[in-house]
Coordinates of C-alpha atoms in Angstrom, one line a residue:
M1006 CA 6.4 11.4 -5.1
R1007 CA 9.4 11.6 -7.7
S1008 CA 8.7 13.2 -11.3
P1009 CA 9.3 11.1 -13.9
L1010 CA 11.1 14.2 -15.4
P1011 CA 15.2 14.4 -14.0
I1012 CA 16.2 16.4 -11.0
L1013 CA 18.2 19.2 -12.9
V1014 CA 20.8 21.4 -10.9
L1015 CA 20.9 24.8 -12.9
A1016 CA 23.8 25.4 -14.5
I1017 CA 23.2 29.0 -13.4
A1018 CA 23.8 28.3 -9.9
A1019 CA 26.7 26.4 -10.3
A1020 CA 4.1 2.2 21.6
G1021 CA 1.7 1.1 20.2
P1022 CA 0.5 -2.0 18.6
S1023 CA -0.6 -2.5 14.7
P1024 CA -3.9 -2.9 14.1
A1025 CA -4.8 -5.3 11.1
E1026 CA -4.1 -4.0 7.4
E1027 CA -4.8 -5.5 4.2
R1028 CA -1.5 -7.0 2.8
P1029 CA -0.4 -9.2 0.0
P1030 CA -0.8 -12.9 0.2
S1031 CA 2.3 -15.2 1.2
S1032 CA 2.9 -18.0 -1.1
G1033 CA 4.4 -21.0 0.5
D1034 CA 7.0 -20.6 2.8
R1035 CA 8.1 -17.4 1.5
P1036 CA 7.6 -14.3 2.7
A1037 CA 5.3 -11.3 1.6
Y1038 CA 7.0 -8.3 1.4
R1039 CA 4.6 -4.8 2.1
T1040 CA 5.4 -2.1 -0.4
L1041 CA 4.7 1.6 -1.3
N1042 CA 2.1 0.4 -3.9
D1043 CA -0.3 -2.0 -1.8
R1044 CA -3.5 -0.9 -0.9
F1045 CA -3.5 -0.3 3.0
A1046 CA -6.7 -0.1 4.9
V1047 CA -7.2 2.3 7.9
P1048 CA -8.1 0.9 11.2
R1049 CA -11.2 1.7 13.1
Y1050 CA -11.0 3.4 16.4
S1051 CA -13.9 4.0 18.2
S1052 CA -13.1 6.9 20.4
L1053 CA -10.5 9.7 21.2
P1054 CA -9.2 7.1 24.3
E1055 CA -8.3 4.5 21.7
W1056 CA -7.2 6.6 19.0
R1057 CA -5.2 9.5 21.3
P1058 CA -2.6 6.8 22.3
R1059 CA -2.0 5.5 18.8
A1060 CA -1.4 8.9 17.2
E1061 CA 0.9 9.4 20.4
Y1062 CA 2.8 6.7 19.0
L1063 CA 2.4 8.0 15.5
R1064 CA 4.1 10.8 16.0
Q1065 CA 6.5 9.9 18.1
H1066 CA 7.5 6.9 15.5
I1067 CA 7.8 9.5 13.0
L1068 CA 11.0 11.2 14.9
A1069 CA 12.3 7.6 15.3
S1070 CA 12.4 6.8 11.9
A1071 CA 13.7 10.0 10.7
G1072 CA 16.6 9.5 13.7
L1073 CA 15.0 12.5 15.4
L1074 CA 14.5 10.9 18.4
P1075 CA 16.0 12.2 20.7
L1076 CA 15.7 15.4 18.9
P1077 CA 19.2 16.6 17.6
E1078 CA 20.6 19.8 19.7
K1079 CA 18.9 23.1 17.7
T1080 CA 22.3 24.7 17.2
P1081 CA 22.3 28.7 16.3
L1082 CA 20.5 28.9 12.8
R1083 CA 23.4 32.3 12.0
A1084 CA 21.0 33.2 9.0
Q1085 CA 21.5 35.8 6.4
V1086 CA 18.8 37.5 4.7
F1087 CA 19.5 39.9 1.4
D1088 CA 19.4 40.6 -2.0
E1089 CA 15.5 42.6 -1.3
Q1090 CA 13.8 43.1 -4.6
K1091 CA 11.3 45.3 -3.8
H1092 CA 8.1 44.7 -6.6
G1093 CA 5.1 47.3 -4.5
D1094 CA 3.0 44.9 -2.9
Y1095 CA 5.7 42.4 -1.9
S1096 CA 9.6 41.8 -1.7
V1097 CA 11.4 38.8 -2.3
F1098 CA 14.9 37.9 -0.7
K1099 CA 17.8 35.6 -1.1
A1100 CA 18.3 33.6 2.7
Y1101 CA 20.2 30.6 4.0
F1102 CA 20.7 29.5 7.6
E1103 CA 22.7 26.5 9.3
S1104 CA 20.0 23.4 10.0
L1105 CA 22.8 21.5 11.6
P1106 CA 26.1 22.9 11.9
G1107 CA 27.6 23.3 8.5
F1108 CA 24.8 22.4 6.6
F1109 CA 22.7 24.8 4.6
V1110 CA 19.2 25.3 4.2
T1111 CA 18.5 27.7 1.0
G1112 CA 15.5 29.4 -0.4
N1113 CA 13.4 32.7 -0.7
L1114 CA 11.6 34.7 2.0
Y1115 CA 8.8 36.5 0.3
T1116 CA 7.0 39.2 2.7
P1117 CA 4.3 41.7 1.9
A1118 CA 4.5 45.3 2.3
G1119 CA 4.0 47.0 5.6
R1120 CA 5.0 46.2 8.9
G1121 CA 3.5 43.1 10.3
P1122 CA 3.5 40.9 12.4
F1123 CA 1.8 38.3 9.5
P1124 CA 1.3 35.0 9.2
A1125 CA 3.4 33.1 7.6
V1126 CA 3.3 29.4 5.2
L1127 CA 6.1 27.6 4.7
L1128 CA 6.4 25.8 1.0
P1129 CA 8.4 22.8 0.8
H1130 CA 8.5 21.8 -2.6
G1131 CA 8.2 18.5 -4.3
H1132 CA 10.1 16.8 -7.3
W1133 CA 9.1 19.4 -9.9
T1134 CA 12.3 19.7 -12.7
Y1135 CA 13.3 23.4 -11.3
G1136 CA 12.6 22.8 -7.4
R1137 CA 11.3 25.8 -5.5
L1138 CA 12.0 27.5 -9.1
E1139 CA 9.7 25.6 -10.8
N1140 CA 7.0 28.3 -12.7
T1141 CA 4.9 26.1 -15.5
E1142 CA 1.2 26.1 -15.8
V1143 CA 1.0 22.5 -13.8
S1144 CA 3.4 23.7 -11.2
S1145 CA 4.6 27.6 -10.1
I1146 CA 5.9 27.4 -6.7
P1147 CA 7.0 31.0 -6.9
G1148 CA 3.7 31.6 -7.9
S1149 CA 2.3 30.6 -4.8
A1150 CA 4.7 32.4 -2.7
I1151 CA 4.0 35.7 -4.5
S1152 CA 0.4 35.6 -3.9
L1153 CA 0.4 34.7 -0.8
A1154 CA 2.5 37.5 0.2
R1155 CA 0.3 40.2 -1.8
Q1156 CA -2.8 38.7 0.3
G1157 CA -0.7 39.5 3.4
F1158 CA 1.0 36.4 4.3
V1159 CA 5.4 36.0 4.9
A1160 CA 5.9 33.0 2.2
F1161 CA 9.4 31.0 3.0
T1162 CA 10.2 28.9 -0.3
Y1163 CA 13.1 26.2 0.0
D1164 CA 15.1 23.7 -1.6
M1165 CA 15.1 19.9 -0.8
V1166 CA 18.4 18.4 -0.4
G1167 CA 20.2 17.9 -3.8
Y1168 CA 18.0 20.9 -5.6
D1169 CA 19.0 24.2 -7.1
D1170 CA 21.2 26.1 -4.1
S1171 CA 21.5 22.8 -1.9
R1172 CA 24.5 21.7 -3.0
Q1173 CA 26.6 19.7 -0.4
L1174 CA 24.7 16.4 -1.2
T1175 CA 22.8 14.4 -3.8
H1176 CA 19.3 13.6 -3.5
A1177 CA 20.3 10.1 -3.2
F1178 CA 22.0 10.9 -0.1
G1179 CA 22.4 8.0 2.6
G1180 CA 23.4 4.6 2.8
K1181 CA 23.0 1.7 5.7
R1182 CA 25.8 3.5 8.0
E1183 CA 23.7 6.5 7.8
S1184 CA 20.7 4.5 8.7
L1185 CA 22.2 2.4 11.4
W1186 CA 23.0 5.8 13.3
G1187 CA 19.5 7.4 12.2
L1188 CA 20.6 9.9 9.4
S1189 CA 18.9 9.7 6.2
L1190 CA 17.7 11.9 3.3
A1191 CA 14.1 11.8 4.6
G1192 CA 15.1 12.7 8.5
L1193 CA 17.4 15.6 7.4
Q1194 CA 14.7 16.9 5.3
L1195 CA 12.2 17.0 8.3
W1196 CA 14.6 18.6 10.2
N1197 CA 15.4 21.0 8.3
G1198 CA 11.5 21.7 8.1
I1199 CA 11.7 21.8 11.9
R1200 CA 14.4 24.3 11.9
S1201 CA 12.5 26.5 8.8
L1202 CA 9.7 26.9 11.3
D1203 CA 12.4 28.0 13.5
F1204 CA 13.8 30.2 11.0
L1205 CA 10.3 32.0 10.9
Q1206 CA 9.7 32.4 14.4
S1207 CA 13.1 34.2 14.7
R1208 CA 11.7 37.0 12.1
I1209 CA 10.0 40.4 13.3
E1210 CA 7.8 40.0 10.2
V1211 CA 6.3 37.5 11.6
D1212 CA 3.6 36.2 14.0
G1213 CA 4.9 33.0 15.1
E1214 CA 1.5 31.7 16.4
R1215 CA 0.3 31.6 12.5
I1216 CA 2.2 29.5 10.7
G1217 CA 0.8 27.4 8.2
C1218 CA 2.6 24.6 5.3
A1219 CA 1.5 23.5 2.5
G1220 CA 3.4 21.4 -0.7
A1221 CA 2.6 19.5 -3.4
S1222 CA 3.4 15.7 -4.4
G1223 CA 6.9 15.0 -2.6
G1224 CA 6.3 18.6 -0.7
G1225 CA 3.0 17.4 0.2
T1226 CA 4.6 14.2 2.0
Q1227 CA 7.3 16.6 3.8
T1228 CA 4.1 19.0 4.8
F1229 CA 1.6 16.2 6.5
L1230 CA 5.1 14.5 8.4
L1231 CA 5.8 18.3 9.5
A1232 CA 2.4 19.1 10.9
A1233 CA 2.3 15.8 12.4
V1234 CA 5.7 16.1 14.9
D1235 CA 5.4 20.0 15.2
E1236 CA 2.5 21.6 16.8
R1237 CA 3.8 25.1 15.4
V1238 CA 2.1 24.3 12.4
K1239 CA -1.7 25.7 12.9
V1240 CA -2.7 24.7 9.5
A1241 CA -1.9 22.0 6.5
V1242 CA -2.2 22.0 3.2
P1243 CA -0.9 18.6 1.4
V1244 CA -1.3 18.4 -2.0
N1245 CA -1.8 15.4 -4.3
M1246 CA -0.2 13.0 -1.6
I1247 CA -2.3 11.3 1.4
S1248 CA -3.1 8.0 -0.9
L1249 CA -4.1 4.8 0.6
H1250 CA -2.3 2.8 -2.7
M1251 CA 0.5 4.9 -2.9
Q1252 CA 2.4 6.2 0.0
G1253 CA 5.3 8.4 -1.8
G1254 CA 7.7 7.1 -4.4
C1255 CA 11.0 8.7 -3.5
L1256 CA 13.7 8.3 -1.0
C1257 CA 13.0 11.2 1.1
E1258 CA 9.5 10.3 1.4
N1259 CA 10.6 7.1 2.8
P1260 CA 12.6 7.0 6.0
P1261 CA 13.7 3.6 7.3
G1262 CA 10.7 1.7 9.0
L1263 CA 8.5 4.5 9.0
R1264 CA 5.4 2.4 7.5
L1265 CA 6.2 -1.0 9.0
D1266 CA 2.6 -0.8 10.2
A1267 CA 1.4 2.7 9.1
N1268 CA -0.4 4.7 6.1
N1269 CA -0.6 8.2 5.1
V1270 CA -3.8 8.5 6.2
E1271 CA -3.1 7.6 9.9
L1272 CA 0.2 9.5 9.5
A1273 CA -1.1 12.9 8.8
A1274 CA -4.5 12.5 10.5
T1275 CA -2.7 13.1 13.8
M1276 CA -2.3 16.5 13.8
A1277 CA -6.1 17.1 14.8
P1278 CA -7.6 18.9 15.6
R1279 CA -5.6 21.8 14.0
P1280 CA -6.8 22.3 10.3
M1281 CA -6.2 20.2 7.1
L1282 CA -6.9 20.6 3.5
M1283 CA -6.4 17.6 1.2
I1284 CA -6.2 18.5 -2.1
S1285 CA -6.7 15.7 -4.3
A1286 CA -6.8 15.0 -8.2
T1287 CA -8.5 13.3 -10.9
G1288 CA -5.2 12.1 -12.8
D1289 CA -2.9 10.8 -10.2
W1290 CA -2.6 8.3 -7.1
T1291 CA -5.2 10.5 -5.3
D1292 CA -8.1 10.1 -7.7
E1293 CA -10.0 8.1 -4.8
T1294 CA -9.6 10.5 -2.3
P1295 CA -13.1 11.9 -1.9
Q1296 CA -14.8 8.3 -1.5
V1297 CA -11.9 6.5 0.2
E1298 CA -8.6 8.3 2.1
Y1299 CA -10.8 12.0 3.1
P1300 CA -13.4 9.5 4.4
E1301 CA -11.4 7.8 6.6
T1302 CA -9.5 11.0 7.8
R1303 CA -12.3 12.9 8.3
R1304 CA -13.5 10.0 10.6
L1305 CA -10.2 10.0 12.5
F1306 CA -10.7 14.1 13.3
A1307 CA -14.0 14.0 14.2
L1308 CA -12.5 11.5 17.5
A1309 CA -10.7 14.5 18.2
G1310 CA -14.2 16.6 17.6
A1311 CA -12.6 18.1 14.1
E1312 CA -14.5 16.7 12.1
E1313 CA -15.2 20.3 10.6
R1314 CA -11.4 21.0 10.2
V1315 CA -10.5 18.6 7.7
G1316 CA -11.6 19.6 4.0
N1317 CA -11.2 18.2 0.4
V1318 CA -10.8 19.7 -2.8
H1319 CA -10.7 17.4 -5.8
V1320 CA -9.5 18.8 -8.6
R1321 CA -10.0 17.7 -12.7
A1322 CA -6.0 17.5 -13.3
E1323 CA -2.9 15.3 -13.7
H1324 CA -0.4 15.5 -11.1
N1325 CA -0.1 19.1 -9.9
Y1326 CA 0.2 22.3 -8.0
N1327 CA -1.8 24.6 -10.5
R1328 CA -3.6 27.9 -10.3
E1329 CA -6.7 26.3 -9.0
T1330 CA -5.5 23.8 -6.6
R1331 CA -3.2 27.0 -5.5
E1332 CA -6.6 29.1 -4.9
A1333 CA -8.1 26.4 -2.7
L1334 CA -4.7 26.7 -0.5
Y1335 CA -5.5 30.6 -0.4
A1336 CA -8.8 30.4 0.7
W1337 CA -7.9 27.7 3.3
M1338 CA -4.7 29.6 4.9
A1339 CA -7.3 32.5 4.5
R1340 CA -9.8 31.2 6.7
W1341 CA -7.8 29.7 9.7
L1342 CA -4.8 31.9 9.7
K1343 CA -6.6 35.5 9.0
G1344 CA -10.1 34.4 10.2
A1345 CA -11.8 34.8 6.6
P1346 CA -15.4 33.1 6.3
A1347 CA -15.4 29.3 5.6
D1348 CA -17.2 30.5 2.2
A1349 CA -14.5 32.6 1.0
Q1350 CA -12.4 32.8 -2.4
V1351 CA -9.2 34.0 -3.0
A1352 CA -8.7 34.8 -6.4
E1353 CA -4.9 34.9 -8.0
K1354 CA -3.6 37.7 -9.7
P1355 CA -1.5 37.3 -12.3
F1356 CA 2.1 37.2 -11.6
Q1357 CA 6.1 37.1 -12.8
P1358 CA 8.8 35.8 -11.0
D1359 CA 11.7 37.1 -10.7
P1360 CA 14.6 36.1 -13.0
L1361 CA 16.6 32.5 -11.4
P1362 CA 19.9 34.6 -10.9
E1363 CA 17.6 37.2 -8.5
L1364 CA 16.3 33.8 -6.9
L1365 CA 19.3 31.4 -6.8
V1366 CA 20.8 32.2 -2.9
F1367 CA 24.2 31.2 -4.4
H1368 CA 24.4 32.2 -8.1
Q1369 CA 28.0 33.6 -8.6
R1370 CA 29.3 33.2 -5.0
P1371 CA 30.8 30.2 -3.3
L1372 CA 29.0 28.4 -0.2
P1373 CA 29.8 29.7 2.9
D1374 CA 32.4 29.2 4.7
G1375 CA 32.6 25.4 6.9
A1376 CA 29.9 24.1 4.4
L1377 CA 30.5 20.4 5.2
T1378 CA 30.8 17.6 2.6
A1379 CA 28.6 14.4 2.9
E1380 CA 31.1 12.5 4.8
Q1381 CA 32.1 15.2 7.2
L1382 CA 28.4 15.8 7.9
T1383 CA 27.3 12.0 8.3
A1384 CA 30.9 11.7 10.8
N1385 CA 29.2 15.5 12.8
W1386 CA 26.1 13.3 13.0
I1387 CA 27.9 10.4 14.8
A1388 CA 29.7 12.2 17.4
A1389 CA 26.5 14.0 18.0
A1390 CA 24.7 11.2 18.8
R1391 CA 27.5 9.5 20.9
G1392 CA 27.5 12.8 22.7
Q1393 CA 23.7 12.2 23.3
W1394 CA 24.2 8.6 25.0
A1395 CA 25.3 10.0 27.8
R1396 CA 23.2 13.3 28.2
A1397 CA 19.6 12.2 26.6
D1398 CA 17.0 11.2 29.0
P1399 CA 17.8 7.2 29.5
Q1400 CA 14.0 6.9 28.9
A1401 CA 14.1 8.4 25.3
L1402 CA 16.9 6.3 24.0
R1403 CA 14.5 3.5 25.3
T1404 CA 11.9 4.7 23.6
A1405 CA 13.6 5.4 20.2
L1406 CA 15.0 1.6 20.4
R1407 CA 11.1 0.3 20.7
H1408 CA 10.2 2.4 17.7
A1409 CA 13.5 1.0 16.0
L1410 CA 12.8 -2.7 16.9
A1411 CA 8.7 -2.2 16.1
P1412 CA 7.5 -5.1 18.6
E1413 CA 5.0 -7.2 17.2
V1414 CA 1.5 -7.4 19.0
A1415 CA 2.4 -10.3 22.2
A1416 CA 0.1 -13.8 21.3
K1417 CA -3.7 -13.4 22.3
T1418 CA -3.5 -17.1 23.7
P1419 CA -2.4 -17.8 27.1
P1420 CA 1.3 -18.2 27.4
A1421 CA 2.8 -21.3 28.5
R1422 CA 3.5 -21.8 31.7
G1423 CA 6.7 -24.0 33.5
R1424 CA 10.1 -22.4 34.8
R1425 CA 11.8 -25.5 33.1
L1426 CA 11.2 -24.1 29.5
V1427 CA 13.8 -23.1 27.0
V1428 CA 13.7 -20.9 24.2
L1429 CA 16.2 -21.9 21.9
A1430 CA 17.5 -20.1 19.0
S1431 CA 21.0 -22.2 18.2
E1432 CA 23.2 -23.4 15.7
D1433 CA 24.6 -26.2 18.0
P1434 CA 22.9 -29.5 17.4
A1435 CA 24.0 -30.6 20.3
L1436 CA 22.2 -28.6 22.7
E1437 CA 18.6 -29.7 22.5
P1438 CA 19.3 -33.1 23.2
A1439 CA 21.3 -32.0 26.4
L1440 CA 18.2 -29.8 27.6
A1441 CA 15.7 -32.5 27.1
R1442 CA 18.0 -35.2 29.1
A1443 CA 18.5 -32.7 31.8
G1444 CA 14.6 -32.5 31.8
F1445 CA 13.9 -29.4 30.3
S1446 CA 11.1 -28.4 28.0
V1447 CA 12.6 -27.1 24.9
R1448 CA 10.9 -24.5 22.3
R1449 CA 13.1 -23.8 19.1
V1450 CA 12.0 -20.1 17.5
A1451 CA 11.0 -20.6 14.4
F1452 CA 12.5 -17.8 12.2
M1453 CA 11.0 -16.4 9.3
P1454 CA 13.0 -16.9 6.1
F1455 CA 14.2 -14.1 4.2
D1456 CA 13.9 -14.1 0.5
A1457 CA 16.4 -11.4 -0.8
E1458 CA 15.5 -12.0 -4.3
A1459 CA 12.1 -11.1 -3.8
A1460 CA 13.1 -8.1 -1.0
A1461 CA 15.6 -6.7 -3.8
K1462 CA 12.7 -5.9 -6.1
V1463 CA 10.7 -4.0 -2.9
E1464 CA 11.1 -0.3 -3.7
H1465 CA 12.4 1.3 -0.4
F1466 CA 12.1 -1.8 1.6
E1467 CA 13.6 -1.1 4.6
T1468 CA 10.3 1.6 5.0
Y1469 CA 7.9 -0.9 4.8
N1470 CA 9.6 -4.0 6.2
R1471 CA 11.8 -5.7 8.7
T1472 CA 15.4 -6.4 7.7
P1473 CA 16.6 -10.0 8.3
A1474 CA 18.2 -8.9 11.8
S1475 CA 15.3 -7.3 12.9
Q1476 CA 12.9 -10.2 11.8
R1477 CA 14.9 -12.3 14.0
V1478 CA 14.6 -10.1 17.3
A1479 CA 10.4 -10.3 16.5
D1480 CA 11.0 -14.0 16.0
I1481 CA 12.7 -14.7 19.6
A1482 CA 10.3 -11.5 20.9
R1483 CA 7.2 -13.6 20.0
A1484 CA 8.4 -16.9 20.8
L1485 CA 9.3 -15.3 24.5
N1486 CA 5.8 -13.5 24.7
E1487 CA 3.9 -16.7 23.9
T1488 CA 5.9 -18.5 27.1
R1489 CA 6.2 -17.6 30.7
H1490 CA 9.0 -18.0 32.6
A1491 CA 10.7 -19.0 29.9
M1492 CA 14.8 -19.2 29.8
L1493 CA 16.5 -18.1 26.6
V1494 CA 19.3 -19.7 25.1
A1495 CA 20.9 -18.1 22.2
D1496 CA 24.1 -18.0 19.7
G1497 CA 25.0 -17.2 16.0
D1498 CA 23.5 -14.8 14.5
A1499 CA 20.6 -15.1 16.8
A1500 CA 22.7 -14.0 19.8
P1501 CA 22.3 -10.5 19.5
A1502 CA 19.2 -10.4 18.1
A1503 CA 18.4 -12.1 21.3
L1504 CA 20.0 -9.6 23.4
L1505 CA 17.5 -6.6 21.6
A1506 CA 14.5 -9.4 22.2
L1507 CA 14.9 -9.3 25.7
A1508 CA 14.1 -5.0 25.9
I1509 CA 10.8 -6.3 24.5
A1510 CA 9.9 -9.6 25.9
P1511 CA 9.9 -11.1 29.3
A1512 CA 12.0 -14.0 30.1
G1513 CA 13.5 -15.9 33.1
R1514 CA 16.9 -15.6 32.4
A1515 CA 19.3 -15.7 29.3
I1516 CA 22.9 -17.1 28.3
V1517 CA 24.0 -16.1 25.1
D1518 CA 27.2 -16.5 22.8
V1519 CA 27.8 -13.6 21.4
R1520 CA 30.6 -15.0 19.2
Q1521 CA 33.0 -12.3 20.1
F1522 CA 30.4 -9.4 18.6
D1523 CA 32.7 -6.5 18.6
T1524 CA 30.3 -3.6 20.2
S1525 CA 32.6 -0.6 19.4
S1526 CA 32.3 -1.5 15.7
D1527 CA 30.0 -0.1 12.8
A1528 CA 30.6 -3.0 10.6
A1529 CA 29.9 -5.6 13.2
Y1530 CA 26.4 -4.3 13.8
L1531 CA 26.2 -4.0 9.6
D1532 CA 27.3 -7.4 9.3
R1533 CA 25.6 -9.2 12.2
L1534 CA 22.4 -6.8 13.5
Y1535 CA 21.9 -4.0 10.7
I1536 CA 18.8 -2.5 12.0
P1537 CA 18.1 0.9 11.1
G1538 CA 18.1 3.8 13.9
L1539 CA 19.6 1.1 16.1
L1540 CA 22.9 2.8 17.0
R1541 CA 21.1 6.2 17.2
A1542 CA 18.9 4.6 20.2
G1543 CA 22.3 3.2 21.9
G1544 CA 22.2 -0.3 20.3
L1545 CA 22.5 -3.0 22.5
Q1546 CA 23.7 -1.1 26.0
T1547 CA 20.1 0.5 25.7
A1548 CA 18.6 -2.9 25.2
V1549 CA 20.2 -4.7 28.1
S1550 CA 19.5 -1.3 30.3
M1551 CA 15.9 -2.3 29.3
A1552 CA 16.0 -6.1 29.7
T1553 CA 14.3 -7.4 33.0
A1554 CA 16.0 -10.8 32.8
P1555 CA 19.5 -11.7 34.3
I1556 CA 21.7 -12.2 31.4
L1557 CA 24.9 -14.0 30.6
V1558 CA 27.1 -13.5 27.8
H1559 CA 29.8 -15.9 27.2
N1560 CA 32.0 -16.0 24.1
A1561 CA 32.7 -12.2 24.5
G1562 CA 36.0 -11.9 23.9
T1563 CA 37.4 -8.5 24.4
S1564 CA 36.0 -6.7 22.1
F1565 CA 32.4 -6.9 23.3
R1566 CA 31.5 -4.3 26.3
L1567 CA 28.4 -3.6 27.8
Q1568 CA 27.0 -2.3 31.5
G1569 CA 24.9 -5.0 33.0
P1570 CA 25.0 -8.6 31.8
S1571 CA 27.6 -10.7 33.7
M1572 CA 30.6 -11.6 30.8
E1573 CA 32.7 -14.4 30.3
T1574 CA 35.6 -14.3 27.4
G1575 CA 35.8 -17.8 27.0
R1576 CA 33.0 -20.1 25.4
L1577 CA 30.6 -21.8 27.5
S1578 CA 30.4 -25.8 26.8
V1579 CA 26.8 -27.2 26.1
R1580 CA 27.2 -29.1 29.8
E1581 CA 27.9 -25.8 31.5
I1582 CA 25.4 -24.1 29.5
V1583 CA 22.8 -27.0 31.0
R1584 CA 24.5 -26.5 34.4
R1585 CA 24.1 -22.7 34.6
L1586 CA 20.3 -23.0 33.6
R1587 CA 19.9 -25.5 36.5
Q1588 CA 20.9 -23.3 39.0
P1589 CA 17.9 -22.1 41.4
G1590 CA 17.1 -18.4 42.2
P1591 CA 16.1 -16.0 39.1
S1592 CA 19.7 -14.0 39.5
A1593 CA 22.1 -17.3 39.0
P1594 CA 23.2 -16.3 35.8
R1595 CA 24.4 -12.8 37.2

């Protein structure tokens, strides 16, 4: 969660269905939008076979919403660890490595005295004013690292993007074009966490099979998301973050689409049966954890036979990472990474962090050669994504597209039948009467209105709600799912959405007027088909590869290029569309 205090860059550093959840009521025809502060309900699962596919879907969904499905190439870390400061029972180093070529993760490595190998704890930080260097009574990241090192753990504290030594991007990085390609602040931080595990496993002093992760506030969000997607995190301690009435208030906690049909309890519980300690406080949004979030999480862990592997410590304090919280963390890590008794207690000894110049990685030194700007990083990410289109398993792109589209549950009522039924998503007033005269039954798609004024008031809207284009896809897919053997005719803004709907809903055939959509233009997608992660998943090309219906695209012009559909550069007349629909055989439009 974002602290009310401003971020300080130190001057010295120069497929699965969504179960029902509680949502606000609609007001007439105005849609009710979901927000991060709604009170969510956790669906009930009766057995592990019922929960397991949902958990797998959520793990995939985290990666997809972060732009990490398929995973980017793991390029060399080129890690640098230097400037050791010895303190008798522990040492602290400056460290940096490249999570992506030209993008540097920065932090401090704390190691115990002796040879090891030692268990390790990754320590992402929250939105404290001084980031990983915060050291107050309320929160001390260096204090937890020093104490863990003294207890026989390697600890790595690393910067959130835009904090302390992380100078290449601001903590407001991103935009709609980046989102279209699956690049976001939240996704980049999750990738940095994955690469931080790579970094720890590369160290000779680390036992790579005994790694935990712990963080408070925004660091708590990083902790449970990383633990969900990477099983190398054997133990997790998210602090002051798993709440059902506040899901995370910063851009870095809200990748697009993540919580469209999910909540933090479900997301965190996917790490079961690996142990997790939920630390909560009386003075923030985790105030109800002992009565609400912890029992719900325990219920999900119990399905995996791991009910005793999830715990809760509730402290009487405001939002914090204080001594009481840290001592609970130490005991949990000692129990599960070092075999300590379940009732063991670990007291924190007095500590004194090193002066800031001795902890800052780039104090009085320039960034390494090859450090990228935001524009260069975005360009490289897009180029790498384009390269993956050809190299990746097509199924990975199709899975990513399904997550980007987040299809709704198909209607439970028996679908309408009839091979002469047309689902119509058209702006042409002449089409419906012409189809009726030709003997077709017509069902117009009921599009949900988009309330731009209300949407603008929802913080991180795209994390919890569909974009207008995504909603058009869902509306068309719903109409197709509620029919059987129906044909689809679409044009205008509904046309490119219709091609996406065909990837997730069946149709007998489709005739689509794409109005000379430019498939090579990001601007065209941003203007007419903005759905986060769509181009990361291969865009319209992946969609048509998934469609089971024969597709005829017309009014394609010269800029619409896809493999698969039949295409005509000119626009078909109403009469010609009707004639094509009347042709016998399921493959007639091809």
